[in-house]
């Protein structure tokens, strides 16, 4: 930065010296008086130096302050272990209320359980969002969605980028709506990054449902009562997990009240957001195509073979 600013200063001075200012004996001799003013007082040099110095301080100060904050924030959301990821995935599939860590539990006690998440020496509640699982779920969902379309011969080269864009736009709109709703409900300090991560957990549920649908249907529309009940359970668990987080974490509560004395509007908001999540979840599911029926000729051949096998079996039996 210092080299850049010094070169910029030198260029400005060179432009000033070659522009005719300060040269009373120039070809026309008309700019001598105003050039003398700038040269004698040094206003141009002082203004340029002040401008360059101001920009240098602003950029340097902003960069040094912003980068450590970004690194620290990313570390707090991605600092997870394999055991915690397994535990959090199971909790997302069945979001039962978790136990709050005791105030005496520290890094040594929490490390005894390999499924616990520890950050800065303290155990973290299971409801506290992380960014690792939503990120992996997001990528897996986009890939599985394109795979389903490919098995149905509907895949196009631009489908991958269009799905990524669609999912990101949906995530931004959901986060903006949730932030506005919580602000009106008395929770203006609700972290935006937490909301982005929370609404990203639905891609984990979507990925699991797509995997089960591919196993059952082989790329076509899954059928059967088991898959319907499983789909309903995934939608419900996705909404309940979001409600558990909004209900239990103080960072999403009204500023002037605790967990046991929330406002009525806040209660409505934390119930409406999971319902919105469930609707978006259902909308993001792919349109499974029905498996094509066998042609008439193939079905006739199959019927003939079955009849011949039955007749042979009856003849053998007699």
Short mmCIF file of C-alpha atoms in Angstrom, two decimals:
data_model
loop_
_atom_site.label_atom_id
_atom_site.label_comp_id
_atom_site.label_asym_id
_atom_site.label_seq_id
_atom_site.Cartn_x
_atom_site.Cartn_y
_atom_site.Cartn_z
CA UNK A 1 0.00 0.00 0.00
CA UNK A 2 2.83 2.43 0.85
CA UNK A 3 4.50 1.79 -2.53
CA UNK A 4 1.20 2.31 -4.35
CA UNK A 5 0.47 5.59 -2.58
CA UNK A 6 4.01 6.89 -3.14
CA UNK A 7 3.72 6.15 -6.87
CA UNK A 8 0.32 7.85 -6.95
CA UNK A 9 1.80 10.92 -5.27
CA UNK A 10 4.69 11.01 -7.73
CA UNK A 11 2.30 10.74 -10.70
CA UNK A 12 0.19 13.62 -9.40
CA UNK A 13 3.29 15.80 -8.98
CA UNK A 14 4.48 14.90 -12.49
CA UNK A 15 1.10 15.83 -13.95
CA UNK A 16 1.21 19.12 -12.07
CA UNK A 17 4.69 19.98 -13.37
CA UNK A 18 3.82 19.17 -17.00
CA UNK A 19 0.41 20.88 -17.06
CA UNK A 20 1.81 24.41 -17.30
CA UNK A 21 0.89 25.51 -13.76
CA UNK A 22 3.64 27.44 -12.03
CA UNK A 23 5.49 28.17 -15.29
CA UNK A 24 5.18 31.91 -15.89
CA UNK A 25 7.35 31.69 -18.96
CA UNK A 26 5.09 29.22 -20.72
CA UNK A 27 4.18 29.47 -24.33
CA UNK A 28 1.14 31.57 -23.79
CA UNK A 29 2.13 33.18 -20.52
CA UNK A 30 -1.51 33.26 -19.46
CA UNK A 31 -1.36 30.79 -16.57
CA UNK A 32 1.57 32.33 -14.75
CA UNK A 33 -0.32 34.07 -11.99
CA UNK A 34 -2.52 31.15 -10.93
CA UNK A 35 0.44 28.76 -11.23
CA UNK A 36 2.44 31.01 -8.92
CA UNK A 37 -0.32 30.84 -6.33
CA UNK A 38 -0.35 27.01 -6.30
CA UNK A 39 3.44 26.76 -6.37
CA UNK A 40 4.11 29.34 -3.67
CA UNK A 41 1.51 28.17 -1.21
CA UNK A 42 1.99 24.43 -1.80
CA UNK A 43 -1.75 23.82 -1.68
CA UNK A 44 -1.63 21.09 -4.31
CA UNK A 45 1.08 19.14 -2.50
CA UNK A 46 -0.64 19.43 0.85
CA UNK A 47 -4.06 18.42 -0.47
CA UNK A 48 -2.64 15.43 -2.35
CA UNK A 49 -0.64 14.27 0.65
CA UNK A 50 -3.64 14.65 2.94
CA UNK A 51 -5.90 12.76 0.56
CA UNK A 52 -3.45 9.89 0.09
CA UNK A 53 -2.76 9.67 3.80
CA UNK A 54 -6.46 9.64 4.64
CA UNK A 55 -7.23 6.82 2.20
CA UNK A 56 -4.21 4.86 3.42
CA UNK A 57 -5.35 5.09 7.04
CA UNK A 58 -8.94 4.18 6.20
CA UNK A 59 -8.05 1.14 4.11
CA UNK A 60 -5.36 -0.11 6.48
CA UNK A 61 -7.47 0.41 9.59
CA UNK A 62 -10.56 -1.21 8.05
CA UNK A 63 -8.65 -4.21 6.69
CA UNK A 64 -6.85 -4.89 9.95
CA UNK A 65 -10.06 -4.71 11.93
CA UNK A 66 -12.26 -6.70 9.53
CA UNK A 67 -10.07 -9.70 8.75
CA UNK A 68 -9.59 -10.99 12.35
CA UNK A 69 -13.33 -10.66 12.94
CA UNK A 70 -14.11 -12.71 9.83
CA UNK A 71 -11.63 -15.42 10.83
CA UNK A 72 -12.95 -15.55 14.40
CA UNK A 73 -16.57 -15.71 13.24
CA UNK A 74 -15.86 -18.48 10.74
CA UNK A 75 -13.95 -20.44 13.35
CA UNK A 76 -16.83 -20.25 15.82
CA UNK A 77 -19.24 -21.72 13.25
CA UNK A 78 -16.97 -24.37 11.69
CA UNK A 79 -15.15 -25.57 14.82
CA UNK A 80 -16.87 -28.97 15.12
CA UNK A 81 -15.81 -32.60 15.59
CA UNK A 82 -16.97 -35.79 13.90
CA UNK A 83 -18.76 -36.89 17.04
CA UNK A 84 -20.61 -33.61 17.33
CA UNK A 85 -21.62 -33.73 13.65
CA UNK A 86 -23.09 -37.20 14.14
CA UNK A 87 -24.92 -36.10 17.27
CA UNK A 88 -26.24 -32.91 15.63
CA UNK A 89 -27.46 -34.80 12.54
CA UNK A 90 -29.33 -37.26 14.76
CA UNK A 91 -30.78 -34.35 16.73
CA UNK A 92 -31.98 -32.73 13.51
CA UNK A 93 -33.72 -35.99 12.58
CA UNK A 94 -35.35 -36.18 16.03
CA UNK A 95 -35.20 -32.70 17.67
CA UNK A 96 -35.91 -33.47 21.30
CA UNK A 97 -35.11 -30.83 23.94
CA UNK A 98 -31.46 -31.14 24.93
CA UNK A 99 -29.96 -30.69 28.36
CA UNK A 100 -28.33 -27.37 29.08
CA UNK A 101 -24.62 -27.65 29.96
CA UNK A 102 -23.86 -27.02 33.60
CA UNK A 103 -22.07 -23.82 34.50
CA UNK A 104 -19.25 -25.85 36.08
CA UNK A 105 -18.62 -27.84 32.90
CA UNK A 106 -15.50 -26.69 31.16
CA UNK A 107 -13.15 -27.92 28.50
CA UNK A 108 -11.84 -30.86 30.54
CA UNK A 109 -15.26 -32.25 31.49
CA UNK A 110 -16.80 -31.65 28.06
CA UNK A 111 -13.88 -33.35 26.31
CA UNK A 112 -14.72 -36.61 28.06
CA UNK A 113 -17.76 -36.91 25.76
CA UNK A 114 -16.57 -37.03 22.15
CA UNK A 115 -19.98 -35.85 20.88
CA UNK A 116 -19.81 -32.54 22.74
CA UNK A 117 -18.91 -29.26 21.09
CA UNK A 118 -16.45 -27.07 22.98
CA UNK A 119 -15.61 -23.50 22.03
CA UNK A 120 -13.26 -21.26 24.01
CA UNK A 121 -13.21 -23.74 26.89
CA UNK A 122 -16.99 -23.95 27.32
CA UNK A 123 -19.45 -26.60 26.23
CA UNK A 124 -21.95 -25.44 23.62
CA UNK A 125 -25.63 -26.38 23.63
CA UNK A 126 -26.84 -28.77 20.97
CA UNK A 127 -29.26 -26.11 19.72
CA UNK A 128 -26.51 -23.59 18.94
CA UNK A 129 -26.17 -23.47 15.14
CA UNK A 130 -23.03 -24.43 13.26
CA UNK A 131 -22.22 -23.77 9.61
CA UNK A 132 -20.57 -27.08 8.71
CA UNK A 133 -23.70 -29.24 8.49
CA UNK A 134 -25.81 -26.69 6.54
CA UNK A 135 -22.97 -26.14 4.06
CA UNK A 136 -22.52 -29.86 3.41
CA UNK A 137 -26.28 -30.33 3.22
CA UNK A 138 -26.60 -27.47 0.74
CA UNK A 139 -24.00 -28.93 -1.62
CA UNK A 140 -25.37 -32.46 -1.29
CA UNK A 141 -28.93 -31.33 -2.01
CA UNK A 142 -27.95 -29.54 -5.24
CA UNK A 143 -25.99 -32.58 -6.46
CA UNK A 144 -28.78 -35.04 -5.61
CA UNK A 145 -31.41 -32.82 -7.23
CA UNK A 146 -29.42 -32.77 -10.47
CA UNK A 147 -28.91 -36.54 -10.19
CA UNK A 148 -32.66 -37.10 -9.93
CA UNK A 149 -33.24 -34.95 -13.00
CA UNK A 150 -30.52 -36.83 -14.85
CA UNK A 151 -32.06 -40.22 -14.08
CA UNK A 152 -35.33 -38.89 -15.49
CA UNK A 153 -33.46 -37.60 -18.58
CA UNK A 154 -34.28 -33.97 -17.73
CA UNK A 155 -30.79 -32.76 -16.87
CA UNK A 156 -29.34 -29.70 -18.63
CA UNK A 157 -25.80 -28.29 -18.32
CA UNK A 158 -27.03 -25.05 -16.74
CA UNK A 159 -29.20 -26.81 -14.13
CA UNK A 160 -26.39 -26.95 -11.56
CA UNK A 161 -25.76 -23.20 -11.60
CA UNK A 162 -29.47 -22.37 -11.73
CA UNK A 163 -30.18 -24.56 -8.69
CA UNK A 164 -27.32 -23.00 -6.75
CA UNK A 165 -28.64 -19.54 -7.54
CA UNK A 166 -32.21 -20.49 -6.65
CA UNK A 167 -31.22 -21.98 -3.29
CA UNK A 168 -29.10 -18.95 -2.40
CA UNK A 169 -31.90 -16.54 -3.31
CA UNK A 170 -34.39 -18.54 -1.24
CA UNK A 171 -31.97 -18.53 1.69
CA UNK A 172 -31.47 -14.76 1.49
CA UNK A 173 -35.22 -14.09 1.28
CA UNK A 174 -35.95 -16.38 4.24
CA UNK A 175 -33.24 -14.72 6.32
CA UNK A 176 -34.49 -11.22 5.50
CA UNK A 177 -38.08 -12.15 6.36
CA UNK A 178 -37.03 -13.77 9.65
CA UNK A 179 -34.82 -10.84 10.63
CA UNK A 180 -37.65 -8.37 9.96
CA UNK A 181 -40.16 -10.50 11.88
CA UNK A 182 -37.89 -10.90 14.90
CA UNK A 183 -37.09 -7.17 14.84
CA UNK A 184 -40.78 -6.32 14.98
CA UNK A 185 -41.27 -8.93 17.73
CA UNK A 186 -38.68 -7.23 19.95
CA UNK A 187 -35.51 -9.18 19.06
CA UNK A 188 -33.43 -6.71 17.04
CA UNK A 189 -30.15 -8.33 18.13
CA UNK A 190 -30.88 -11.70 16.49
CA UNK A 191 -27.65 -12.58 14.62
CA UNK A 192 -28.04 -12.62 10.84
CA UNK A 193 -25.42 -15.35 10.44
CA UNK A 194 -27.32 -17.57 12.88
CA UNK A 195 -30.50 -17.11 10.87
CA UNK A 196 -28.72 -18.00 7.61
CA UNK A 197 -27.34 -21.16 9.20
CA UNK A 198 -30.66 -22.12 10.79
CA UNK A 199 -32.54 -21.87 7.50
CA UNK A 200 -29.72 -23.82 5.85
CA UNK A 201 -30.40 -26.92 7.98
CA UNK A 202 -33.39 -27.79 5.80
CA UNK A 203 -30.98 -28.83 3.04
CA UNK A 204 -29.78 -31.63 5.34
CA UNK A 205 -33.34 -32.95 5.63
CA UNK A 206 -33.88 -32.54 1.90
CA UNK A 207 -30.69 -34.48 1.15
CA UNK A 208 -31.73 -37.36 3.40
CA UNK A 209 -35.19 -37.49 1.84
CA UNK A 210 -33.75 -37.49 -1.69
CA UNK A 211 -31.39 -40.33 -0.79
CA UNK A 212 -34.26 -42.42 0.57
CA UNK A 213 -36.38 -41.57 -2.47
CA UNK A 214 -33.61 -42.67 -4.82
CA UNK A 215 -33.22 -45.99 -2.98
CA UNK A 216 -36.96 -46.71 -2.98
CA UNK A 217 -37.88 -45.41 -6.44
CA UNK A 218 -34.63 -45.85 -8.34
CA UNK A 219 -34.89 -42.36 -9.82
CA UNK A 220 -38.65 -42.42 -10.35
CA UNK A 221 -41.52 -41.39 -8.10
CA UNK A 222 -41.24 -43.26 -4.77
CA UNK A 223 -44.45 -44.98 -3.75
CA UNK A 224 -45.70 -46.69 -0.64
CA UNK A 225 -46.95 -45.69 2.76
CA UNK A 226 -43.47 -45.84 4.26
CA UNK A 227 -42.11 -43.09 2.03
CA UNK A 228 -45.14 -40.88 2.61
CA UNK A 229 -44.81 -41.20 6.38
CA UNK A 230 -41.07 -40.62 6.13
CA UNK A 231 -41.60 -37.45 4.05
CA UNK A 232 -44.12 -36.12 6.54
CA UNK A 233 -41.75 -36.86 9.41
CA UNK A 234 -38.87 -35.03 7.73
CA UNK A 235 -40.97 -31.91 7.16
CA UNK A 236 -42.17 -31.94 10.76
CA UNK A 237 -38.68 -32.52 12.18
CA UNK A 238 -37.28 -29.67 10.07
CA UNK A 239 -39.83 -27.24 11.49
CA UNK A 240 -39.59 -28.52 15.07
CA UNK A 241 -35.78 -28.24 15.06
CA UNK A 242 -36.04 -24.58 14.04
CA UNK A 243 -38.68 -23.94 16.69
CA UNK A 244 -36.50 -25.54 19.39
CA UNK A 245 -33.63 -23.19 18.55
CA UNK A 246 -35.77 -20.05 18.43
CA UNK A 247 -37.50 -21.07 21.65
CA UNK A 248 -34.47 -22.03 23.73
CA UNK A 249 -31.61 -19.74 22.72
CA UNK A 250 -31.68 -16.32 24.49
CA UNK A 251 -30.13 -14.54 21.50
CA UNK A 252 -33.48 -14.83 19.68
CA UNK A 253 -35.56 -13.63 22.64
CA UNK A 254 -36.82 -10.08 23.23
CA UNK A 255 -34.17 -7.80 24.64
CA UNK A 256 -36.10 -6.68 27.74
CA UNK A 257 -37.42 -10.11 28.75
CA UNK A 258 -36.13 -13.53 29.59
CA UNK A 259 -37.10 -16.97 28.38
CA UNK A 260 -40.08 -17.30 30.72
CA UNK A 261 -41.63 -13.92 29.93
CA UNK A 262 -41.66 -13.56 26.15
CA UNK A 263 -44.18 -11.35 24.43
CA UNK A 264 -47.21 -12.77 22.66
CA UNK A 265 -46.02 -11.42 19.31
CA UNK A 266 -42.68 -13.16 19.75
CA UNK A 267 -44.47 -16.45 20.45
CA UNK A 268 -46.41 -16.07 17.21
CA UNK A 269 -43.26 -15.27 15.21
CA UNK A 270 -41.25 -18.25 16.45
CA UNK A 271 -44.16 -20.50 15.47
CA UNK A 272 -44.75 -18.87 12.09
CA UNK A 273 -41.12 -19.14 10.99
CA UNK A 274 -41.02 -22.97 11.29
CA UNK A 275 -44.29 -23.13 9.34
CA UNK A 276 -42.69 -21.00 6.61
CA UNK A 277 -39.68 -23.30 6.70
CA UNK A 278 -41.90 -26.34 6.14
CA UNK A 279 -43.60 -24.71 3.14
CA UNK A 280 -40.27 -23.81 1.54
CA UNK A 281 -39.02 -27.32 2.25
CA UNK A 282 -41.97 -28.87 0.43
CA UNK A 283 -41.54 -26.46 -2.48
CA UNK A 284 -37.86 -27.39 -2.93
CA UNK A 285 -38.61 -31.09 -3.33
CA UNK A 286 -38.06 -32.30 -6.91
CA UNK A 287 -40.98 -33.31 -9.11
CA UNK A 288 -40.57 -37.06 -9.31
CA UNK A 289 -41.68 -38.53 -12.64
CA UNK A 290 -43.80 -41.67 -12.67
CA UNK A 291 -42.13 -44.81 -13.90
CA UNK A 292 -43.16 -45.48 -17.51
CA UNK A 293 -45.41 -48.47 -18.08
CA UNK A 294 -44.20 -51.45 -20.10
CA UNK A 295 -45.18 -51.44 -23.79
CA UNK A 296 -48.06 -53.64 -24.86
CA UNK A 297 -45.81 -56.05 -26.75
CA UNK A 298 -43.48 -56.55 -23.78
CA UNK A 299 -46.40 -57.06 -21.40
CA UNK A 300 -47.92 -59.61 -23.80
CA UNK A 301 -44.65 -61.53 -24.03
CA UNK A 302 -44.34 -61.52 -20.26
CA UNK A 303 -47.90 -62.86 -19.89
CA UNK A 304 -47.21 -65.61 -22.42
CA UNK A 305 -44.04 -66.67 -20.61
CA UNK A 306 -45.87 -66.78 -17.29
CA UNK A 307 -48.70 -68.87 -18.75
CA UNK A 308 -46.21 -71.30 -20.32
CA UNK A 309 -44.34 -71.65 -17.03
CA UNK A 310 -47.61 -72.31 -15.19
CA UNK A 311 -48.68 -74.91 -17.74
CA UNK A 312 -45.30 -76.65 -17.50
CA UNK A 313 -45.56 -76.71 -13.74
CA UNK A 314 -49.05 -78.23 -13.88
CA UNK A 315 -47.90 -80.88 -16.36
CA UNK A 316 -44.97 -81.82 -14.15
CA UNK A 317 -47.23 -82.07 -11.14
CA UNK A 318 -49.56 -84.50 -12.86
#
